[in-house]
Amino acid sequence: MPVYSMTGYASARGPVVPQTLDSEAESSAPSLVVEVRSVNGRFLDLALRLPDELRAAEPALRERVASCLRRGKVELRVALELGGPAGLRLPSSHELQRLLALQDQVRAWLPQAAPLSVADALQWTQRHAAVPAQAHEALLSLTDQALQALQSARAREGHKLTAMLQERLAQLRERIQQAQPLAPLAVEQQRQRYLQRLHEALGAAHAADTPALQERVLAEATAFALRIDVAEELTRLAAHVDEMQQLLRQGGEVGKRLDFLAQELHREANTLGAKSASLELTRLSVDMKVLIEQIREQVQNLE
């Protein structure tokens, strides 16, 4: 199953078949343009931009989008081109006759009113043309085409993001593997350093070197070494990386789970940096944070 990005754009255009089939009506057949664009979002947030003539199709359009998309801020815009793709449509003789009759009625009451110009006639016939009954079915069909194209675009973008995430996760795994042998070494070095400083302090204070005191010093050194041990953090980091790679291979709606795991990676990397007892571990923890931040940015674009 593919991994989908929440970013994409698609459009579809098609004619609205009129009820009449005469050549004049066919030449002036209106057309529909459907545009769908989406960006990342926590939930599905749909905004519809419809002409007034097609407002009745809003519930069906919302159902279409919700059945196809799960997350993202989506805008669906519909334009009704009454003149078809070429431009203004040719007014029918019936429309012109009706407009002339209306002008005569108005001027019968208002003889000083100016006659209609060609621009006025075109404006009124374009604005008030009747929308064919097939417009609803044509709109739903074009919406399905646009959504299918949008899903294809989101799948292509998701494939690129998946490849990038797999690369970043592989680099993060390398840093974890580099840090794993350093963790016990750093713990032992800190333990020995702690013991040496305590012995020096006790010697300067002329404290008695008794077995009980040596045992107490050893216990304190061991407890300190455990507090700086990062083995558990490295283990959890590796486990989170395994889970994220598995989710990417599985595909589907993995964005929210990946986002949660990225937050957990960031938390473990912060703890690792705070507990690092060597410059090498500190450097590796910084590299991990950079990679994890890049992963978080891209994961938030996945559905």
mmCIF file of C-alpha atoms in Angstrom:
data_model
loop_
_atom_site.group_PDB
_atom_site.id
_atom_site.type_symbol
_atom_site.label_atom_id
_atom_site.label_comp_id
_atom_site.label_asym_id
_atom_site.label_seq_id
_atom_site.Cartn_x
_atom_site.Cartn_y
_atom_site.Cartn_z
ATOM 1 C CA MET A 1 0.000 0.000 0.000
ATOM 2 C CA PRO A 2 1.463 3.401 -0.939
ATOM 3 C CA VAL A 3 2.248 6.163 1.495
ATOM 4 C CA TYR A 4 0.398 9.350 0.562
ATOM 5 C CA SER A 5 1.630 12.878 0.964
ATOM 6 C CA MET A 6 -0.944 15.456 2.034
ATOM 7 C CA THR A 7 0.341 17.932 -0.550
ATOM 8 C CA GLY A 8 -0.983 17.828 -4.086
ATOM 9 C CA TYR A 9 -2.913 19.526 -6.877
ATOM 10 C CA ALA A 10 -5.140 18.242 -9.664
ATOM 11 C CA SER A 11 -7.833 19.544 -11.999
ATOM 12 C CA ALA A 12 -10.416 18.212 -14.430
ATOM 13 C CA ARG A 13 -12.381 19.926 -17.169
ATOM 14 C CA GLY A 14 -15.366 18.729 -19.137
ATOM 15 C CA PRO A 15 -18.496 19.870 -20.931
ATOM 16 C CA VAL A 16 -21.975 19.905 -19.488
ATOM 17 C CA VAL A 17 -24.182 18.187 -22.036
ATOM 18 C CA PRO A 18 -27.291 20.335 -22.660
ATOM 19 C CA GLN A 19 -30.758 18.893 -22.935
ATOM 20 C CA THR A 20 -31.252 20.139 -26.502
ATOM 21 C CA LEU A 21 -29.157 18.827 -29.361
ATOM 22 C CA ASP A 22 -29.511 21.598 -31.959
ATOM 23 C CA SER A 23 -26.306 23.006 -33.383
ATOM 24 C CA GLU A 24 -26.746 26.446 -31.843
ATOM 25 C CA ALA A 25 -27.156 25.079 -28.319
ATOM 26 C CA GLU A 26 -24.340 22.621 -28.850
ATOM 27 C CA SER A 27 -21.908 25.380 -29.862
ATOM 28 C CA SER A 28 -22.720 27.332 -26.707
ATOM 29 C CA ALA A 29 -22.613 24.362 -24.313
ATOM 30 C CA PRO A 30 -21.225 25.310 -20.886
ATOM 31 C CA SER A 31 -18.301 23.514 -19.311
ATOM 32 C CA LEU A 32 -17.110 22.769 -15.785
ATOM 33 C CA VAL A 33 -13.637 23.091 -14.272
ATOM 34 C CA VAL A 34 -12.860 21.308 -10.997
ATOM 35 C CA GLU A 35 -9.642 22.091 -9.124
ATOM 36 C CA VAL A 36 -8.494 20.300 -5.966
ATOM 37 C CA ARG A 37 -5.472 21.319 -3.923
ATOM 38 C CA SER A 38 -4.364 20.015 -0.554
ATOM 39 C CA VAL A 39 -1.708 20.783 2.037
ATOM 40 C CA ASN A 40 -0.809 19.146 5.319
ATOM 41 C CA GLY A 41 -3.194 19.296 8.275
ATOM 42 C CA ARG A 42 -3.948 17.336 11.415
ATOM 43 C CA PHE A 43 -7.449 16.414 10.254
ATOM 44 C CA LEU A 44 -9.520 16.586 7.092
ATOM 45 C CA ASP A 45 -10.435 20.249 6.616
ATOM 46 C CA LEU A 46 -12.445 20.771 3.437
ATOM 47 C CA ALA A 47 -13.251 24.162 1.921
ATOM 48 C CA LEU A 48 -15.619 24.290 -1.066
ATOM 49 C CA ARG A 49 -15.711 27.138 -3.574
ATOM 50 C CA LEU A 50 -18.840 26.635 -5.689
ATOM 51 C CA PRO A 51 -20.861 28.897 -7.977
ATOM 52 C CA ASP A 52 -24.354 29.631 -6.714
ATOM 53 C CA GLU A 53 -25.891 27.523 -9.472
ATOM 54 C CA LEU A 54 -24.205 24.379 -8.091
ATOM 55 C CA ARG A 55 -24.641 24.864 -4.341
ATOM 56 C CA ALA A 56 -27.046 21.932 -4.201
ATOM 57 C CA ALA A 57 -24.159 19.556 -4.985
ATOM 58 C CA GLU A 58 -22.201 20.488 -1.840
ATOM 59 C CA PRO A 59 -23.274 17.491 0.337
ATOM 60 C CA ALA A 60 -22.426 15.024 -2.417
ATOM 61 C CA LEU A 61 -19.050 16.676 -3.000
ATOM 62 C CA ARG A 62 -18.185 16.528 0.692
ATOM 63 C CA GLU A 63 -19.048 12.844 0.717
ATOM 64 C CA ARG A 64 -16.864 12.232 -2.336
ATOM 65 C CA VAL A 65 -13.856 13.965 -0.775
ATOM 66 C CA ALA A 66 -14.274 12.289 2.635
ATOM 67 C CA SER A 67 -14.395 8.842 1.026
ATOM 68 C CA CYS A 68 -11.115 9.491 -0.793
ATOM 69 C CA LEU A 69 -8.996 11.590 1.597
ATOM 70 C CA ARG A 70 -8.360 11.149 5.316
ATOM 71 C CA ARG A 71 -6.219 14.095 6.359
ATOM 72 C CA GLY A 72 -5.146 17.463 5.038
ATOM 73 C CA LYS A 73 -6.434 20.940 4.390
ATOM 74 C CA VAL A 74 -8.289 20.539 1.103
ATOM 75 C CA GLU A 75 -9.762 23.189 -1.169
ATOM 76 C CA LEU A 76 -12.141 22.147 -3.948
ATOM 77 C CA ARG A 77 -12.943 24.919 -6.398
ATOM 78 C CA VAL A 78 -15.559 24.623 -9.153
ATOM 79 C CA ALA A 79 -15.920 27.067 -12.038
ATOM 80 C CA LEU A 80 -18.855 27.076 -14.441
ATOM 81 C CA GLU A 81 -17.784 28.399 -17.822
ATOM 82 C CA LEU A 82 -20.978 29.179 -19.648
ATOM 83 C CA GLY A 83 -19.164 29.826 -22.881
ATOM 84 C CA GLY A 84 -17.098 26.667 -22.850
ATOM 85 C CA PRO A 85 -13.299 26.565 -22.801
ATOM 86 C CA ALA A 86 -12.948 28.899 -25.809
ATOM 87 C CA GLY A 87 -14.508 31.921 -24.070
ATOM 88 C CA LEU A 88 -17.930 33.572 -24.125
ATOM 89 C CA ARG A 89 -20.765 31.434 -25.404
ATOM 90 C CA LEU A 90 -22.989 32.537 -28.246
ATOM 91 C CA PRO A 91 -26.384 33.678 -26.899
ATOM 92 C CA SER A 92 -29.314 31.788 -28.342
ATOM 93 C CA SER A 93 -31.992 33.525 -30.377
ATOM 94 C CA HIS A 94 -34.524 32.731 -27.669
ATOM 95 C CA GLU A 95 -32.424 34.545 -25.061
ATOM 96 C CA LEU A 96 -31.948 37.582 -27.270
ATOM 97 C CA GLN A 97 -35.662 37.743 -28.081
ATOM 98 C CA ARG A 98 -36.533 37.538 -24.391
ATOM 99 C CA LEU A 99 -33.986 40.226 -23.528
ATOM 100 C CA LEU A 100 -35.406 42.486 -26.287
ATOM 101 C CA ALA A 101 -38.918 41.981 -24.969
ATOM 102 C CA LEU A 102 -37.825 42.913 -21.475
ATOM 103 C CA GLN A 103 -36.123 46.031 -22.798
ATOM 104 C CA ASP A 104 -39.303 47.060 -24.599
ATOM 105 C CA GLN A 105 -41.342 46.632 -21.414
ATOM 106 C CA VAL A 106 -38.897 48.731 -19.399
ATOM 107 C CA ARG A 107 -38.746 51.519 -22.012
ATOM 108 C CA ALA A 108 -42.540 51.562 -22.263
ATOM 109 C CA TRP A 109 -42.538 52.787 -18.671
ATOM 110 C CA LEU A 110 -39.219 54.607 -18.802
ATOM 111 C CA PRO A 111 -38.843 56.044 -22.302
ATOM 112 C CA GLN A 112 -35.672 57.919 -21.346
ATOM 113 C CA ALA A 113 -33.850 54.687 -20.386
ATOM 114 C CA ALA A 114 -30.801 53.973 -22.549
ATOM 115 C CA PRO A 115 -31.034 50.954 -24.857
ATOM 116 C CA LEU A 116 -28.985 47.873 -24.105
ATOM 117 C CA SER A 117 -25.504 47.743 -25.579
ATOM 118 C CA VAL A 118 -23.845 44.633 -26.979
ATOM 119 C CA ALA A 119 -21.767 44.364 -23.766
ATOM 120 C CA ASP A 120 -24.946 44.591 -21.664
ATOM 121 C CA ALA A 121 -26.633 41.882 -23.700
ATOM 122 C CA LEU A 122 -23.621 39.555 -23.424
ATOM 123 C CA GLN A 123 -23.281 40.204 -19.705
ATOM 124 C CA TRP A 124 -26.924 39.384 -18.976
ATOM 125 C CA THR A 125 -27.056 36.300 -21.158
ATOM 126 C CA GLN A 126 -23.837 34.912 -19.676
ATOM 127 C CA ARG A 127 -24.867 35.632 -16.090
ATOM 128 C CA HIS A 128 -28.423 34.408 -16.227
ATOM 129 C CA ALA A 129 -28.096 31.390 -18.494
ATOM 130 C CA ALA A 130 -29.850 28.315 -17.214
ATOM 131 C CA VAL A 131 -27.604 25.537 -15.948
ATOM 132 C CA PRO A 132 -28.441 22.220 -17.634
ATOM 133 C CA ALA A 133 -29.899 19.456 -15.519
ATOM 134 C CA GLN A 134 -26.890 17.274 -16.308
ATOM 135 C CA ALA A 135 -24.560 19.707 -14.517
ATOM 136 C CA HIS A 136 -24.894 17.854 -11.188
ATOM 137 C CA GLU A 137 -23.905 14.482 -12.680
ATOM 138 C CA ALA A 138 -21.117 16.057 -14.732
ATOM 139 C CA LEU A 139 -19.776 17.822 -11.637
ATOM 140 C CA LEU A 140 -19.615 14.602 -9.618
ATOM 141 C CA SER A 141 -17.915 12.768 -12.466
ATOM 142 C CA LEU A 142 -15.303 15.495 -12.898
ATOM 143 C CA THR A 143 -14.758 15.593 -9.143
ATOM 144 C CA ASP A 144 -14.036 11.869 -9.163
ATOM 145 C CA GLN A 145 -11.496 12.403 -11.954
ATOM 146 C CA ALA A 146 -9.837 15.271 -10.105
ATOM 147 C CA LEU A 147 -9.668 13.305 -6.842
ATOM 148 C CA GLN A 148 -8.168 10.313 -8.614
ATOM 149 C CA ALA A 149 -5.519 12.557 -10.203
ATOM 150 C CA LEU A 150 -4.898 14.177 -6.824
ATOM 151 C CA GLN A 151 -4.359 10.786 -5.194
ATOM 152 C CA SER A 152 -1.887 9.869 -7.915
ATOM 153 C CA ALA A 153 0.006 13.111 -7.332
ATOM 154 C CA ARG A 154 -0.036 12.560 -3.562
ATOM 155 C CA ALA A 155 1.196 8.988 -4.041
ATOM 156 C CA ARG A 156 4.123 10.189 -6.174
ATOM 157 C CA GLU A 157 5.010 12.803 -3.579
ATOM 158 C CA GLY A 158 4.613 10.223 -0.815
ATOM 159 C CA HIS A 159 7.015 7.874 -2.621
ATOM 160 C CA LYS A 160 9.661 10.609 -2.693
ATOM 161 C CA LEU A 161 9.119 11.418 0.976
ATOM 162 C CA THR A 162 9.331 7.732 1.890
ATOM 163 C CA ALA A 163 12.665 7.368 0.113
ATOM 164 C CA MET A 164 14.004 10.459 1.888
ATOM 165 C CA LEU A 165 12.760 9.232 5.282
ATOM 166 C CA GLN A 166 14.297 5.807 4.780
ATOM 167 C CA GLU A 167 17.600 7.476 3.975
ATOM 168 C CA ARG A 168 17.448 9.657 7.113
ATOM 169 C CA LEU A 169 16.477 6.668 9.259
ATOM 170 C CA ALA A 170 19.417 4.684 7.888
ATOM 171 C CA GLN A 171 21.752 7.550 8.798
ATOM 172 C CA LEU A 172 20.191 7.719 12.269
ATOM 173 C CA ARG A 173 20.728 3.989 12.712
ATOM 174 C CA GLU A 174 24.403 4.439 11.815
ATOM 175 C CA ARG A 175 24.761 7.073 14.559
ATOM 176 C CA ILE A 176 23.092 4.738 17.071
ATOM 177 C CA GLN A 177 25.418 1.896 16.131
ATOM 178 C CA GLN A 178 28.413 4.204 16.491
ATOM 179 C CA ALA A 179 27.231 5.271 19.950
ATOM 180 C CA GLN A 180 26.492 1.795 21.320
ATOM 181 C CA PRO A 181 30.125 0.684 21.947
ATOM 182 C CA LEU A 182 30.940 4.109 23.380
ATOM 183 C CA ALA A 183 28.280 3.913 26.103
ATOM 184 C CA PRO A 184 29.868 1.259 28.412
ATOM 185 C CA LEU A 185 33.319 2.717 27.792
ATOM 186 C CA ALA A 186 32.136 6.174 28.882
ATOM 187 C CA VAL A 187 30.463 4.706 31.953
ATOM 188 C CA GLU A 188 33.640 2.918 33.058
ATOM 189 C CA GLN A 189 35.787 5.976 32.415
ATOM 190 C CA GLN A 190 33.493 8.152 34.503
ATOM 191 C CA ARG A 191 33.420 5.532 37.248
ATOM 192 C CA GLN A 192 37.206 5.416 37.436
ATOM 193 C CA ARG A 193 37.433 9.208 37.342
ATOM 194 C CA TYR A 194 34.869 9.469 40.134
ATOM 195 C CA LEU A 195 36.772 6.967 42.286
ATOM 196 C CA GLN A 196 40.058 8.771 41.726
ATOM 197 C CA ARG A 197 38.625 12.149 42.718
ATOM 198 C CA LEU A 198 37.003 10.716 45.835
ATOM 199 C CA HIS A 199 40.242 9.051 46.921
ATOM 200 C CA GLU A 200 42.118 12.293 46.333
ATOM 201 C CA ALA A 201 39.565 14.222 48.361
ATOM 202 C CA LEU A 202 39.645 11.705 51.184
ATOM 203 C CA GLY A 203 43.457 11.676 51.152
ATOM 204 C CA ALA A 204 43.572 15.455 51.361
ATOM 205 C CA ALA A 205 41.212 15.300 54.323
ATOM 206 C CA HIS A 206 43.350 12.570 55.976
ATOM 207 C CA ALA A 207 40.313 10.244 56.174
ATOM 208 C CA ALA A 208 40.888 6.699 57.304
ATOM 209 C CA ASP A 209 41.069 4.220 54.411
ATOM 210 C CA THR A 210 38.855 1.506 55.863
ATOM 211 C CA PRO A 211 37.085 -1.334 53.981
ATOM 212 C CA ALA A 212 33.739 0.224 54.892
ATOM 213 C CA LEU A 213 34.783 3.536 53.421
ATOM 214 C CA GLN A 214 36.110 1.869 50.284
ATOM 215 C CA GLU A 215 32.816 0.036 49.870
ATOM 216 C CA ARG A 216 30.878 3.278 50.289
ATOM 217 C CA VAL A 217 33.052 5.016 47.700
ATOM 218 C CA LEU A 218 32.611 2.133 45.280
ATOM 219 C CA ALA A 219 28.833 2.203 45.732
ATOM 220 C CA GLU A 220 28.714 5.964 45.104
ATOM 221 C CA ALA A 221 30.837 5.593 41.992
ATOM 222 C CA THR A 222 28.655 2.793 40.671
ATOM 223 C CA ALA A 223 25.478 4.790 41.307
ATOM 224 C CA PHE A 224 26.929 7.774 39.469
ATOM 225 C CA ALA A 225 27.951 5.566 36.549
ATOM 226 C CA LEU A 226 24.420 4.212 36.293
ATOM 227 C CA ARG A 227 22.988 7.724 36.166
ATOM 228 C CA ILE A 228 25.045 8.507 33.083
ATOM 229 C CA ASP A 229 24.442 5.154 31.385
ATOM 230 C CA VAL A 230 22.747 5.741 27.976
ATOM 231 C CA ALA A 231 22.319 2.098 26.965
ATOM 232 C CA GLU A 232 18.537 2.226 27.508
ATOM 233 C CA GLU A 233 18.176 5.388 25.430
ATOM 234 C CA LEU A 234 20.150 3.839 22.574
ATOM 235 C CA THR A 235 18.020 0.693 22.744
ATOM 236 C CA ARG A 236 14.791 2.714 22.576
ATOM 237 C CA LEU A 237 16.143 4.825 19.728
ATOM 238 C CA ALA A 238 16.930 1.698 17.728
ATOM 239 C CA ALA A 239 13.473 0.253 18.473
ATOM 240 C CA HIS A 240 11.732 3.443 17.292
ATOM 241 C CA VAL A 241 13.779 3.446 14.094
ATOM 242 C CA ASP A 242 12.787 -0.186 13.451
ATOM 243 C CA GLU A 243 9.112 0.661 13.963
ATOM 244 C CA MET A 244 9.230 3.673 11.640
ATOM 245 C CA GLN A 245 10.905 1.698 8.875
ATOM 246 C CA GLN A 246 8.296 -1.034 9.255
ATOM 247 C CA LEU A 247 5.460 1.502 9.000
ATOM 248 C CA LEU A 248 6.950 3.018 5.858
ATOM 249 C CA ARG A 249 7.197 -0.419 4.260
ATOM 250 C CA GLN A 250 3.634 -1.208 5.313
ATOM 251 C CA GLY A 251 2.206 2.037 3.871
ATOM 252 C CA GLY A 252 -1.299 3.403 4.266
ATOM 253 C CA GLU A 253 -2.343 6.028 6.792
ATOM 254 C CA VAL A 254 0.852 6.124 8.838
ATOM 255 C CA GLY A 255 1.384 9.860 9.252
ATOM 256 C CA LYS A 256 0.061 10.213 12.806
ATOM 257 C CA ARG A 257 1.954 7.168 14.100
ATOM 258 C CA LEU A 258 5.161 8.311 12.446
ATOM 259 C CA ASP A 259 4.732 11.767 13.934
ATOM 260 C CA PHE A 260 4.338 10.269 17.414
ATOM 261 C CA LEU A 261 7.435 8.094 16.962
ATOM 262 C CA ALA A 262 9.408 11.100 15.727
ATOM 263 C CA GLN A 263 8.511 12.927 18.936
ATOM 264 C CA GLU A 264 9.702 9.912 20.946
ATOM 265 C CA LEU A 265 12.959 9.864 18.981
ATOM 266 C CA HIS A 266 13.476 13.524 19.796
ATOM 267 C CA ARG A 267 12.841 12.933 23.503
ATOM 268 C CA GLU A 268 15.301 10.029 23.674
ATOM 269 C CA ALA A 269 17.945 12.000 21.774
ATOM 270 C CA ASN A 270 17.571 14.899 24.220
ATOM 271 C CA THR A 271 18.025 12.523 27.168
ATOM 272 C CA LEU A 272 21.044 10.986 25.456
ATOM 273 C CA GLY A 273 22.624 14.405 25.029
ATOM 274 C CA ALA A 274 21.948 15.352 28.647
ATOM 275 C CA LYS A 275 23.535 12.143 29.960
ATOM 276 C CA SER A 276 26.476 12.025 27.553
ATOM 277 C CA ALA A 277 29.733 11.753 29.458
ATOM 278 C CA SER A 278 32.086 12.087 26.479
ATOM 279 C CA LEU A 279 32.585 14.518 23.628
ATOM 280 C CA GLU A 280 32.083 11.762 21.069
ATOM 281 C CA LEU A 281 28.699 10.812 22.497
ATOM 282 C CA THR A 282 27.716 14.474 22.638
ATOM 283 C CA ARG A 283 28.652 14.931 18.987
ATOM 284 C CA LEU A 284 26.634 11.859 17.990
ATOM 285 C CA SER A 285 23.615 13.051 19.966
ATOM 286 C CA VAL A 286 23.729 16.403 18.137
ATOM 287 C CA ASP A 287 23.879 14.593 14.773
ATOM 288 C CA MET A 288 20.892 12.496 15.838
ATOM 289 C CA LYS A 289 18.860 15.579 16.764
ATOM 290 C CA VAL A 290 19.523 17.142 13.371
ATOM 291 C CA LEU A 291 18.396 13.985 11.561
ATOM 292 C CA ILE A 292 15.343 13.584 13.788
ATOM 293 C CA GLU A 293 14.279 17.185 13.162
ATOM 294 C CA GLN A 294 14.507 16.580 9.404
ATOM 295 C CA ILE A 295 12.422 13.429 9.846
ATOM 296 C CA ARG A 296 9.786 15.277 11.891
ATOM 297 C CA GLU A 297 9.414 18.001 9.260
ATOM 298 C CA GLN A 298 8.746 15.497 6.473
ATOM 299 C CA VAL A 299 6.591 13.106 8.510
ATOM 300 C CA GLN A 300 4.106 15.927 9.117
ATOM 301 C CA ASN A 301 3.406 15.968 5.364
ATOM 302 C CA LEU A 302 2.259 12.330 5.286
ATOM 303 C CA GLU A 303 -1.381 11.289 5.468
#
